[in-house]
Amino acid sequence: MKPYGYVFGMGLQKALAYRADFLLTLASCIFPILMQVCLWTALYAAGAADTGGYTYEQMILYTLLAGITARIVATGFENDVAQDIKDGGLNKYLVKPVDYGGYYFAQFLGGKAGPIAFLLAVTTAVLAGAAAVLGTAFSPLRLGLYALSLAGATVLNFVLFYAIALLGFWLTEIRQLFGTIAIVILVASGGVFPLDIFGPVGRWMAAALPFGYTTQFCVNIVTGRLAPGQIALGFAAQWLWAGAFAALCAVLWRQGAKRYTAVGG
Amino acid sequence: MEIITVQNLTKVFTYAAKEKGLKGSLRDLFARKTLQKTAVENVSFTVQKGEAVGLLGPNGAGKTTTLKMLSGILYPTSGSATVAGYVPWQRQRAYQRRFAIVMGQKSQLWPDLPAVDTFELNRRIYEVDADAYRRTLDELTDLLDVRELLQVQVRRLSLGERMKMELIAALLHRPEILYLDEPTIGLDILSQRSIRDFLKYYNEQTRTTLLLTSHYTADIEALCPRSIIINHGSVVFDGPLAEVSEVFGHKKLVALKAQRDLTAAELAAFGTVRACQHNTALLEVERDRLQPCLQRLFGALPVVDLDVKDIPLEEGIAYFYQKAGVSAP
């Protein structure tokens, strides 16, 4: 009887209600990745033989997988949350026996289910291509761990952006910041290029900050850059960060809801 | 049995002042003044179980803010309230299952999906048994005559149809208390009447407690035996709406038509001239002087038509909107 499964279904229905929009969303996932591939191809052709320990083939594989992973875990609901807080849209959730965060998470997953299925299919194609061209073997265990890390990354990215969105209780026009924050986090997560190319600082960023656990960690599992011990530590860090941000969200919600002004009739 | 008890409820909003023009905006960047607005001030009232009470007041009077505090959307600045034994702003699940709120200007329906999807979602949120849900849905869709619209995307519905769907969504879990904030706002006369008739019938049949705000006097007259007028955040009247008219009970309006054009100067001797145009006029006359006034009118002027009326209810309400305290005008 729990409503969240049904909200998931409604989120999916809503995404499918507008077929052209759905297809454009899928297409928009691909173009930025292709642009990055072109950029790296040009850079390596100009003489960058080995950037940060990545050969051209490894860099292209990383770019493809990181681009896809970043889009699998990407949020995009933060504007809606900030709008709800600013314009009083939160009212309808506050009066019902339902958890707003859980409701949004279910709706977010429902809305993403279609693009995620598509992106996972693309990932399979990319991995099959890499196996054929580079001769790289992707073991079922690594693929399974990659899938598991994607689940953790989705949860972590959700609570991270949900916490940022809840700052709307204090900052009325926070939406202007979301674009900038999203780009900074995308870069800091290794979603554009591997943070390793920045040497020790980059490696420290990937390990010590939460962002790397949403993208680079997942990609490094599947490309075999991590030892079993590092994978185990990575999973622990991923879920610890998710727990920490979930706790932060709970505090922000409790304090923010007291400040909520519910403007509008 | 009291179901709603409100005591000295107060809500003060704090907000940043915005100075005029670009210079003001630049000054605001460095030193911003904080202002306070008291939306609700020491409001106290009680509502009995099954009662239908209208909250009246001009824009910004604090009606909606009061409803928002009673439904747990807002925390009050001070004061207390209990509804069905619960403190609303503690947002306990058990309380949330016992009431519903419909806001005329805010929708709870998913606009891109048919309303029936939101109904099914609400069934799961409120954990309504499938059979009970089906029975309630059938009853409500028949009463509101929207059965054939259940599969239509909400954003394609007219405002009146959408409001009917909002009511169904709110009533599926059979709440004991229903808060209605401007449920007929923007609707045409037929839709207003349809919503009003439904609410009246529903209140009579189920004894659901109604607390209603509306700018349409007809809504309150039709639905609420008792009204509370709030102005500047405070209660200025609490009683049957008919008593509001009694504020002007000592006055009558005389509408007259003569064979020739009239002047305000010649009519001033009979009472207060409210309007005078060509051969028609409207006079305000003290009730105890009505009879001699009419006799003098017939004697002095070539009257062809005359009508004596009470002061309209809206004027009584407007009087309370303009006054902080209650005293005869």
Coordinates of C-alpha atoms in Angstrom, one line a residue:
Chain A
M1 CA 0.0 0.0 0.0
K2 CA 3.0 2.3 0.3
P3 CA 2.5 5.2 -2.2
Y4 CA 6.1 5.6 -3.3
G5 CA 6.0 2.7 -5.8
Y6 CA 2.9 4.3 -7.3
V7 CA 4.6 7.7 -7.4
F8 CA 7.5 6.0 -9.3
G9 CA 4.9 4.7 -11.9
M10 CA 3.3 8.2 -12.2
G11 CA 6.8 9.7 -12.7
L12 CA 7.4 7.2 -15.5
Q13 CA 3.9 7.8 -17.0
K14 CA 4.5 11.6 -16.9
A15 CA 7.8 11.1 -18.7
L16 CA 6.2 9.0 -21.4
A17 CA 3.2 11.3 -21.8
Y18 CA 5.2 13.5 -24.1
R19 CA 7.0 11.2 -26.6
A20 CA 8.9 13.9 -28.5
D21 CA 10.2 15.4 -25.2
F22 CA 11.2 11.9 -24.0
L23 CA 13.1 11.2 -27.2
L24 CA 14.8 14.6 -27.1
T25 CA 15.9 14.0 -23.5
L26 CA 17.5 10.8 -24.6
A27 CA 19.2 12.4 -27.6
S28 CA 20.4 15.3 -25.4
C29 CA 22.3 12.7 -23.3
I30 CA 24.4 11.7 -26.3
F31 CA 25.6 15.0 -27.9
P32 CA 27.7 16.3 -25.0
I33 CA 29.5 13.0 -24.8
L34 CA 30.3 13.0 -28.5
M35 CA 31.6 16.5 -28.3
Q36 CA 34.0 15.5 -25.5
V37 CA 35.2 12.5 -27.6
C38 CA 35.9 14.8 -30.5
L39 CA 37.9 17.1 -28.1
W40 CA 40.0 14.3 -26.7
T41 CA 40.6 13.0 -30.2
A42 CA 41.9 16.4 -31.3
L43 CA 44.1 16.8 -28.2
Y44 CA 45.7 13.4 -28.5
A45 CA 46.2 13.9 -32.3
A46 CA 48.0 17.1 -31.4
G47 CA 50.5 15.2 -29.4
A48 CA 49.2 14.5 -25.9
A49 CA 50.3 10.9 -25.9
D50 CA 49.6 9.9 -22.4
T51 CA 47.5 12.3 -20.2
G52 CA 47.5 11.5 -16.5
G53 CA 48.3 7.8 -17.2
Y54 CA 45.5 7.4 -19.8
T55 CA 46.2 6.3 -23.3
Y56 CA 43.9 7.7 -26.0
E57 CA 41.8 4.5 -26.0
Q58 CA 41.5 4.5 -22.2
M59 CA 40.6 8.2 -22.2
I60 CA 37.9 7.7 -24.8
L61 CA 36.5 4.7 -22.9
Y62 CA 36.6 6.8 -19.7
T63 CA 34.9 9.8 -21.4
L64 CA 32.1 7.6 -22.8
L65 CA 31.5 5.7 -19.6
A66 CA 31.8 8.8 -17.3
G67 CA 29.5 10.8 -19.6
I68 CA 26.9 8.1 -19.5
T69 CA 27.3 7.5 -15.8
A70 CA 27.0 11.2 -15.0
R71 CA 23.8 11.3 -16.9
I72 CA 22.4 8.2 -15.3
V73 CA 22.9 9.7 -11.8
A74 CA 22.1 13.3 -12.8
T75 CA 19.2 14.9 -10.9
G76 CA 17.5 18.0 -12.3
F77 CA 14.7 18.1 -9.7
E78 CA 16.3 20.8 -7.6
N79 CA 14.6 23.6 -9.5
D80 CA 11.2 22.0 -8.8
V81 CA 12.0 21.7 -5.0
A82 CA 13.2 25.3 -4.8
Q83 CA 10.1 26.5 -6.8
D84 CA 7.9 24.5 -4.4
I85 CA 9.5 26.3 -1.4
K86 CA 9.4 29.7 -3.0
D87 CA 5.9 29.6 -4.4
G88 CA 4.1 27.6 -1.8
G89 CA 3.8 24.4 -3.9
L90 CA 5.1 22.5 -0.8
N91 CA 1.7 23.0 0.8
K92 CA 0.1 20.0 -0.8
Y93 CA 2.8 17.7 0.6
L94 CA 2.9 19.1 4.1
V95 CA -0.7 18.3 4.7
K96 CA -0.5 14.7 3.7
P97 CA 0.9 11.7 5.5
V98 CA 3.8 11.4 3.1
D99 CA 7.5 12.1 3.2
Y100 CA 8.4 14.9 0.8
G101 CA 11.9 13.6 0.2
G102 CA 10.8 10.0 -0.4
Y103 CA 8.0 11.3 -2.7
Y104 CA 10.4 13.3 -4.8
F105 CA 12.9 10.5 -4.9
A106 CA 10.3 8.1 -6.2
Q107 CA 9.1 10.6 -8.7
F108 CA 12.7 11.4 -9.8
L109 CA 13.4 7.7 -10.3
G110 CA 10.2 7.2 -12.2
G111 CA 11.0 10.1 -14.5
K112 CA 14.5 8.8 -15.1
A113 CA 13.6 5.1 -15.6
G114 CA 13.2 5.5 -19.3
P115 CA 16.5 7.4 -19.9
I116 CA 18.3 5.1 -17.5
A117 CA 17.2 2.0 -19.4
F118 CA 18.3 3.7 -22.7
L119 CA 21.7 4.7 -21.2
L120 CA 22.3 1.2 -19.8
A121 CA 21.7 -0.1 -23.2
V122 CA 24.3 2.4 -24.6
T123 CA 26.7 1.4 -21.8
T124 CA 26.4 -2.3 -22.9
A125 CA 27.1 -1.3 -26.5
V126 CA 30.1 0.8 -25.4
L127 CA 31.5 -2.0 -23.3
A128 CA 30.9 -4.5 -26.1
G129 CA 32.7 -2.2 -28.5
A130 CA 35.6 -1.7 -26.1
A131 CA 35.9 -5.5 -25.7
A132 CA 36.0 -6.0 -29.4
V133 CA 38.4 -3.1 -30.3
L134 CA 40.7 -3.0 -27.3
G135 CA 40.4 -6.6 -26.3
T136 CA 39.5 -5.6 -22.7
A137 CA 37.6 -8.3 -20.7
F138 CA 34.8 -7.0 -18.5
S139 CA 34.1 -9.7 -15.9
P140 CA 30.5 -10.2 -14.8
L141 CA 31.7 -9.4 -11.2
R142 CA 33.0 -6.0 -12.3
L143 CA 29.8 -5.3 -14.3
G144 CA 27.7 -6.3 -11.2
L145 CA 29.8 -4.1 -9.0
Y146 CA 29.4 -1.3 -11.5
A147 CA 25.6 -1.7 -11.4
L148 CA 25.7 -1.7 -7.6
S149 CA 27.9 1.4 -7.5
L150 CA 25.4 3.1 -9.9
A151 CA 22.6 2.5 -7.4
G152 CA 24.7 4.1 -4.6
A153 CA 25.7 6.9 -6.8
T154 CA 22.1 7.7 -7.7
V155 CA 21.2 7.8 -4.0
L156 CA 24.2 9.9 -3.1
N157 CA 23.7 12.4 -5.9
F158 CA 20.0 12.7 -5.0
V159 CA 20.6 13.5 -1.4
L160 CA 23.5 15.8 -2.3
F161 CA 21.3 17.9 -4.7
Y162 CA 18.3 17.6 -2.4
A163 CA 20.3 19.2 0.4
I164 CA 21.4 22.0 -1.9
A165 CA 17.7 22.5 -3.0
L166 CA 16.6 22.7 0.6
L167 CA 18.7 25.7 1.0
G168 CA 15.8 27.4 -0.7
F169 CA 14.2 27.7 2.7
W170 CA 16.9 30.3 3.5
L171 CA 17.8 31.7 0.0
T172 CA 14.7 32.7 -1.9
E173 CA 16.3 32.9 -5.3
I174 CA 18.6 29.9 -5.1
R175 CA 17.7 28.6 -8.5
Q176 CA 20.2 31.0 -10.2
L177 CA 23.0 29.0 -8.5
F178 CA 21.9 25.5 -9.5
G179 CA 23.4 25.7 -13.0
T180 CA 26.8 26.7 -11.7
I181 CA 26.7 24.2 -8.8
A182 CA 25.7 21.4 -11.2
I183 CA 28.7 22.2 -13.5
V184 CA 31.2 22.4 -10.6
I185 CA 29.9 19.1 -9.1
L186 CA 29.9 17.4 -12.6
V187 CA 33.6 18.3 -13.0
A188 CA 34.5 17.4 -9.4
S189 CA 32.8 14.1 -9.8
G190 CA 35.0 13.1 -12.7
G191 CA 32.0 13.3 -15.1
V192 CA 33.9 15.4 -17.7
F193 CA 37.4 14.0 -17.4
P194 CA 39.2 11.8 -14.8
L195 CA 40.4 13.7 -11.8
D196 CA 43.6 11.7 -11.9
I197 CA 44.9 13.9 -14.7
F198 CA 45.5 16.6 -12.0
G199 CA 48.0 14.3 -10.2
P200 CA 47.9 14.0 -6.4
V201 CA 45.4 16.8 -5.9
G202 CA 43.0 15.2 -8.3
R203 CA 43.4 11.8 -6.7
W204 CA 42.8 13.4 -3.2
M205 CA 39.7 15.2 -4.5
A206 CA 38.3 11.9 -5.9
A207 CA 38.9 10.1 -2.6
A208 CA 38.2 12.6 0.1
L209 CA 35.2 14.5 -1.3
P210 CA 31.8 13.0 -2.0
F211 CA 31.5 14.0 -5.6
G212 CA 33.9 11.4 -7.0
Y213 CA 31.7 8.6 -5.6
T214 CA 28.9 9.6 -8.0
T215 CA 30.8 9.0 -11.2
Q216 CA 34.6 8.4 -11.3
F217 CA 34.4 5.6 -8.7
C218 CA 31.8 3.8 -10.7
V219 CA 33.7 4.1 -14.0
N220 CA 37.0 3.0 -12.4
I221 CA 35.3 -0.2 -11.1
V222 CA 34.3 -1.2 -14.6
T223 CA 37.6 -0.2 -16.3
G224 CA 39.5 -2.1 -13.7
R225 CA 41.5 0.8 -12.3
L226 CA 40.6 -0.1 -8.7
A227 CA 41.9 -3.0 -6.6
P228 CA 39.3 -5.1 -4.6
G229 CA 40.3 -3.3 -1.4
Q230 CA 39.8 0.1 -3.0
I231 CA 36.4 -1.0 -4.3
A232 CA 35.3 -2.0 -0.8
L233 CA 36.6 1.2 0.7
G234 CA 34.9 3.1 -2.1
F235 CA 31.5 1.5 -1.5
A236 CA 31.8 2.3 2.3
A237 CA 32.7 5.9 1.5
Q238 CA 29.8 6.2 -1.0
W239 CA 27.2 5.0 1.5
L240 CA 28.7 7.0 4.3
W241 CA 28.5 10.1 2.3
A242 CA 24.9 9.2 1.3
G243 CA 24.0 8.7 4.9
A244 CA 25.7 11.9 6.0
F245 CA 23.8 13.9 3.3
A246 CA 20.6 12.2 4.2
A247 CA 21.0 13.2 7.8
L248 CA 21.8 16.8 6.7
C249 CA 18.7 16.8 4.5
A250 CA 16.6 15.7 7.6
V251 CA 18.1 18.6 9.6
L252 CA 17.6 21.1 6.8
W253 CA 14.0 19.9 6.3
R254 CA 13.2 20.2 10.0
Q255 CA 14.6 23.7 10.4
G256 CA 13.5 24.9 7.0
A257 CA 9.9 23.7 7.4
K258 CA 9.6 26.0 10.4
R259 CA 10.8 29.0 8.3
Y260 CA 8.5 28.1 5.4
T261 CA 6.2 31.0 4.5
A262 CA 3.8 29.2 2.2
V263 CA 3.2 32.2 0.0
G264 CA 0.2 32.5 -2.2
G265 CA -3.4 31.5 -1.7
Chain B
M1 CA -18.3 18.8 20.8
E2 CA -15.5 21.2 20.0
I3 CA -13.3 19.9 17.2
I4 CA -11.3 23.1 16.5
T5 CA -10.0 25.3 19.4
V6 CA -7.9 28.3 18.5
Q7 CA -6.5 30.6 21.2
N8 CA -4.6 33.8 20.6
L9 CA -3.1 32.5 17.4
T10 CA -0.6 34.9 16.0
K11 CA 1.6 34.8 12.9
V12 CA 4.2 37.4 12.2
F13 CA 6.1 37.2 8.9
T14 CA 9.6 38.6 8.7
Y15 CA 10.8 39.7 5.3
A16 CA 13.5 41.9 3.8
A17 CA 12.5 45.4 2.6
K18 CA 13.2 46.2 -1.0
E19 CA 14.0 49.8 -1.7
K20 CA 12.8 51.6 -4.8
G21 CA 14.9 51.7 -7.9
L22 CA 18.4 50.7 -8.9
K23 CA 20.0 52.8 -6.2
G24 CA 17.8 51.2 -3.6
S25 CA 18.7 47.7 -4.9
L26 CA 22.4 48.5 -4.6
R27 CA 22.0 49.9 -1.1
D28 CA 20.0 46.7 -0.2
L29 CA 23.1 44.6 -1.1
F30 CA 25.0 46.1 1.8
A31 CA 22.4 47.0 4.4
R32 CA 19.0 45.4 4.1
K33 CA 16.2 46.5 6.4
T34 CA 14.0 43.7 7.9
L35 CA 10.3 44.3 8.1
Q36 CA 7.6 42.5 10.0
K37 CA 4.0 41.9 9.0
T38 CA 1.5 40.6 11.4
A39 CA -0.8 38.4 9.3
V40 CA -2.8 36.9 12.2
E41 CA -3.1 38.6 15.6
N42 CA -4.5 36.9 18.7
V43 CA -7.3 35.1 16.8
S44 CA -9.4 32.9 19.0
F45 CA -12.5 30.8 18.2
T46 CA -13.9 27.4 18.5
V47 CA -15.7 25.2 16.0
Q48 CA -18.1 22.4 16.8
K49 CA -18.0 19.0 15.1
G50 CA -20.1 19.0 12.0
E51 CA -20.3 22.8 11.9
A52 CA -19.8 24.8 8.7
V53 CA -18.1 28.1 9.4
G54 CA -17.2 30.8 6.9
L55 CA -14.0 32.9 7.4
L56 CA -14.6 36.3 5.8
G57 CA -12.2 39.2 5.4
P58 CA -10.6 41.5 2.8
N59 CA -7.4 40.4 1.0
G60 CA -4.5 40.1 3.4
A61 CA -6.8 39.9 6.4
G62 CA -5.3 36.6 7.6
K63 CA -7.9 34.1 6.6
T64 CA -5.7 31.9 4.5
T65 CA -2.8 32.2 7.0
T66 CA -5.2 30.9 9.7
L67 CA -6.2 27.9 7.5
K68 CA -2.5 27.2 6.8
M69 CA -1.8 27.1 10.5
L70 CA -4.7 24.9 11.2
S71 CA -3.7 22.5 8.5
G72 CA -0.1 22.4 9.7
I73 CA 1.5 24.1 6.7
L74 CA 2.7 27.0 8.8
Y75 CA 4.1 27.3 12.4
P76 CA 2.5 30.1 14.4
T77 CA 4.5 32.8 16.0
S78 CA 2.5 32.4 19.2
G79 CA -0.8 31.1 20.5
S80 CA -2.2 27.6 20.4
A81 CA -4.6 25.5 18.5
T82 CA -5.9 22.0 18.6
V83 CA -7.9 20.2 16.0
A84 CA -9.4 16.8 16.8
G85 CA -7.0 16.7 19.8
Y86 CA -3.9 17.3 17.7
V87 CA -1.6 20.3 17.4
P88 CA -1.7 20.9 13.6
W89 CA 1.9 22.1 13.1
Q90 CA 3.3 19.0 14.7
R91 CA 2.2 17.3 11.4
Q92 CA 1.4 14.0 13.0
R93 CA 0.4 11.4 10.5
A94 CA -2.8 10.5 12.5
Y95 CA -4.0 14.1 12.2
Q96 CA -3.1 14.4 8.5
R97 CA -5.4 11.4 7.9
R98 CA -8.3 13.2 9.5
F99 CA -8.5 16.4 7.5
A100 CA -8.1 17.7 4.0
I101 CA -7.5 21.1 2.5
V102 CA -8.6 22.4 -0.9
M103 CA -7.0 25.6 -2.1
G104 CA -8.7 27.3 -5.1
Q105 CA -5.4 28.7 -6.3
K106 CA -3.2 25.7 -5.7
S107 CA -3.7 22.3 -7.2
Q108 CA -2.8 18.9 -5.7
L109 CA -3.5 17.1 -9.0
W110 CA -0.7 16.0 -11.4
P111 CA -1.5 18.2 -14.4
D112 CA 0.0 15.9 -17.0
L113 CA -1.9 12.8 -16.0
P114 CA -5.7 12.1 -15.6
A115 CA -7.2 12.9 -12.2
V116 CA -7.9 9.3 -11.6
D117 CA -4.1 8.7 -11.2
T118 CA -3.9 11.3 -8.4
F119 CA -7.0 9.7 -6.8
E120 CA -5.3 6.3 -6.8
L121 CA -2.1 7.8 -5.4
N122 CA -4.2 9.4 -2.6
R123 CA -5.8 6.1 -1.9
R124 CA -2.3 4.7 -1.3
I125 CA -1.1 7.7 0.7
Y126 CA -4.1 7.6 3.0
E127 CA -4.2 3.8 3.0
V128 CA -7.8 3.6 1.9
D129 CA -9.2 0.1 1.4
A130 CA -9.8 -0.6 -2.3
D131 CA -13.5 -1.4 -1.9
A132 CA -14.2 1.7 0.2
Y133 CA -12.2 3.8 -2.3
R134 CA -14.3 2.5 -5.2
R135 CA -17.5 3.2 -3.4
T136 CA -16.5 6.7 -2.4
L137 CA -15.1 7.5 -5.9
D138 CA -18.4 6.3 -7.5
E139 CA -20.5 8.4 -5.1
L140 CA -18.4 11.5 -5.6
T141 CA -18.1 11.3 -9.3
D142 CA -21.8 10.8 -9.6
L143 CA -22.6 13.7 -7.3
L144 CA -20.3 16.0 -9.1
D145 CA -21.1 14.6 -12.6
V146 CA -17.5 14.1 -13.7
R147 CA -17.4 10.4 -14.4
E148 CA -16.6 10.8 -18.1
L149 CA -13.7 13.2 -17.2
L150 CA -11.8 10.8 -15.1
Q151 CA -9.5 9.7 -17.9
V152 CA -8.8 13.3 -19.2
Q153 CA -5.4 14.9 -18.5
V154 CA -6.0 17.4 -15.7
R155 CA -4.5 20.3 -17.6
R156 CA -7.1 19.9 -20.3
L157 CA -10.0 20.3 -17.8
S158 CA -11.9 23.6 -17.4
L159 CA -11.3 25.4 -14.1
G160 CA -14.7 24.2 -12.8
E161 CA -14.1 20.6 -13.7
R162 CA -10.6 20.8 -12.1
M163 CA -12.1 22.1 -8.9
K164 CA -14.5 19.2 -8.8
M165 CA -11.6 16.8 -9.2
E166 CA -9.7 18.7 -6.4
L167 CA -12.7 18.1 -4.1
I168 CA -12.8 14.4 -5.0
A169 CA -9.1 14.0 -4.3
A170 CA -9.6 15.7 -0.9
L171 CA -12.6 13.6 0.1
L172 CA -11.5 10.1 -0.9
H173 CA -10.2 9.3 2.6
R174 CA -13.4 10.7 4.2
P175 CA -11.8 13.5 6.3
E176 CA -13.6 14.7 9.4
I177 CA -12.5 18.2 8.8
L178 CA -12.4 20.0 5.4
Y179 CA -10.6 23.3 5.0
L180 CA -11.6 25.2 1.9
D181 CA -9.7 28.2 0.7
E182 CA -11.6 30.1 -2.0
P183 CA -13.0 26.9 -3.6
T184 CA -15.1 28.9 -6.1
I185 CA -12.5 31.5 -7.1
G186 CA -12.6 32.3 -10.8
L187 CA -15.5 30.0 -11.5
D188 CA -18.5 30.9 -13.6
I189 CA -21.9 31.2 -11.8
L190 CA -23.1 27.7 -12.8
S191 CA -19.8 26.1 -11.6
Q192 CA -19.9 28.1 -8.4
R193 CA -23.5 26.9 -7.7
S194 CA -22.6 23.3 -8.5
I195 CA -19.6 23.3 -6.1
R196 CA -21.7 25.1 -3.4
D197 CA -24.6 22.6 -3.8
F198 CA -22.3 19.7 -3.5
L199 CA -20.6 21.1 -0.4
K200 CA -23.9 21.8 1.3
Y201 CA -25.2 18.3 0.5
Y202 CA -21.9 16.7 1.6
N203 CA -21.8 18.7 4.9
E204 CA -25.4 17.8 5.7
Q205 CA -25.0 14.1 4.8
T206 CA -21.6 13.4 6.4
R207 CA -21.5 16.1 9.2
T208 CA -18.0 16.8 8.0
T209 CA -16.7 20.0 9.7
L210 CA -16.2 22.8 7.1
L211 CA -14.0 25.8 7.5
L212 CA -14.3 27.9 4.4
T213 CA -12.9 31.2 3.2
S214 CA -14.4 32.9 0.2
H215 CA -14.8 36.4 -1.3
Y216 CA -18.2 35.4 -2.6
T217 CA -20.9 36.2 -0.1
A218 CA -23.2 33.7 -1.8
D219 CA -20.8 30.8 -0.8
I220 CA -20.9 31.8 2.8
E221 CA -24.7 32.5 2.8
A222 CA -25.4 29.1 1.2
L223 CA -23.0 27.0 3.2
C224 CA -22.2 28.5 6.6
P225 CA -24.8 29.2 9.3
R226 CA -21.9 30.9 11.2
S227 CA -19.3 33.4 10.0
I228 CA -16.2 34.8 11.4
I229 CA -15.0 38.0 10.0
I230 CA -11.2 38.6 10.2
N231 CA -9.7 42.0 9.6
H232 CA -6.2 43.2 10.1
G233 CA -5.5 39.7 11.5
S234 CA -8.1 39.9 14.3
V235 CA -11.6 38.6 14.7
V236 CA -14.1 41.5 14.4
F237 CA -17.3 39.5 14.1
D238 CA -18.4 36.0 15.0
G239 CA -22.0 34.9 14.5
P240 CA -24.7 34.2 11.9
L241 CA -24.2 36.1 8.7
A242 CA -27.8 37.5 9.1
E243 CA -26.5 39.5 12.1
V244 CA -24.0 41.3 9.9
S245 CA -26.9 43.0 8.1
E246 CA -28.3 44.1 11.5
V247 CA -25.4 46.5 11.8
F248 CA -27.4 48.5 9.2
G249 CA -30.8 47.2 10.5
H250 CA -31.9 50.7 11.5
K251 CA -31.6 51.9 7.9
K252 CA -33.5 51.3 4.8
L253 CA -32.9 52.0 1.1
V254 CA -35.6 53.7 -0.9
A255 CA -35.3 53.4 -4.7
L256 CA -37.6 55.7 -6.6
K257 CA -38.6 56.8 -10.1
A258 CA -40.4 60.0 -10.9
Q259 CA -42.2 61.5 -13.9
R260 CA -39.5 64.2 -14.2
D261 CA -35.8 64.6 -13.6
L262 CA -34.8 64.8 -10.0
T263 CA -32.0 66.8 -8.2
A264 CA -29.9 65.8 -5.2
A265 CA -30.7 69.1 -3.6
E266 CA -34.5 68.5 -3.5
L267 CA -34.0 64.9 -2.3
A268 CA -31.7 65.8 0.6
A269 CA -34.7 66.8 2.7
F270 CA -35.9 63.1 2.7
G271 CA -32.7 61.3 3.6
T272 CA -29.1 60.7 2.5
V273 CA -28.9 60.7 -1.3
R274 CA -26.8 57.8 -2.5
A275 CA -27.5 58.2 -6.2
C276 CA -29.4 60.6 -8.4
Q277 CA -29.6 60.3 -12.1
H278 CA -32.2 61.7 -14.4
N279 CA -35.6 60.6 -13.0
T280 CA -34.3 57.9 -10.7
A281 CA -32.7 58.1 -7.2
L282 CA -31.6 56.0 -4.3
L283 CA -32.1 57.3 -0.7
E284 CA -30.9 56.0 2.6
V285 CA -33.5 56.6 5.3
E286 CA -33.6 55.9 9.0
R287 CA -36.0 53.0 9.6
D288 CA -38.1 54.8 12.3
R289 CA -38.6 57.8 9.9
L290 CA -39.5 55.7 6.9
Q291 CA -43.3 56.0 7.0
P292 CA -43.5 59.9 7.3
C293 CA -40.6 60.1 4.8
L294 CA -42.6 58.1 2.2
Q295 CA -45.8 60.1 2.8
R296 CA -43.8 63.3 2.2
L297 CA -42.1 61.9 -0.9
F298 CA -45.5 61.0 -2.5
G299 CA -46.8 64.5 -1.6
A300 CA -43.8 66.4 -2.9
L301 CA -42.7 64.5 -6.0
P302 CA -44.4 62.9 -9.0
V303 CA -43.4 59.4 -7.9
V304 CA -44.2 56.6 -10.4
D305 CA -42.4 53.7 -8.8
L306 CA -40.9 53.1 -5.4
D307 CA -39.1 50.2 -3.7
V308 CA -38.0 49.9 -0.1
K309 CA -35.1 47.5 0.5
D310 CA -32.7 46.4 3.3
I311 CA -29.1 47.5 3.1
P312 CA -27.3 44.8 1.1
L313 CA -25.4 42.2 3.1
E314 CA -22.2 43.1 1.3
E315 CA -22.3 46.6 2.8
G316 CA -22.5 45.1 6.3
I317 CA -19.5 42.9 5.5
A318 CA -17.6 45.8 4.0
Y319 CA -18.3 47.8 7.2
F320 CA -16.6 45.1 9.2
Y321 CA -13.7 45.0 6.7
Q322 CA -13.1 48.7 7.3
K323 CA -13.5 48.7 11.1
A324 CA -11.2 47.2 13.6
G325 CA -14.0 47.0 16.3
V326 CA -17.7 46.4 16.2
S327 CA -20.0 49.3 16.8
A328 CA -23.1 50.5 15.1
P329 CA -22.5 53.0 12.3

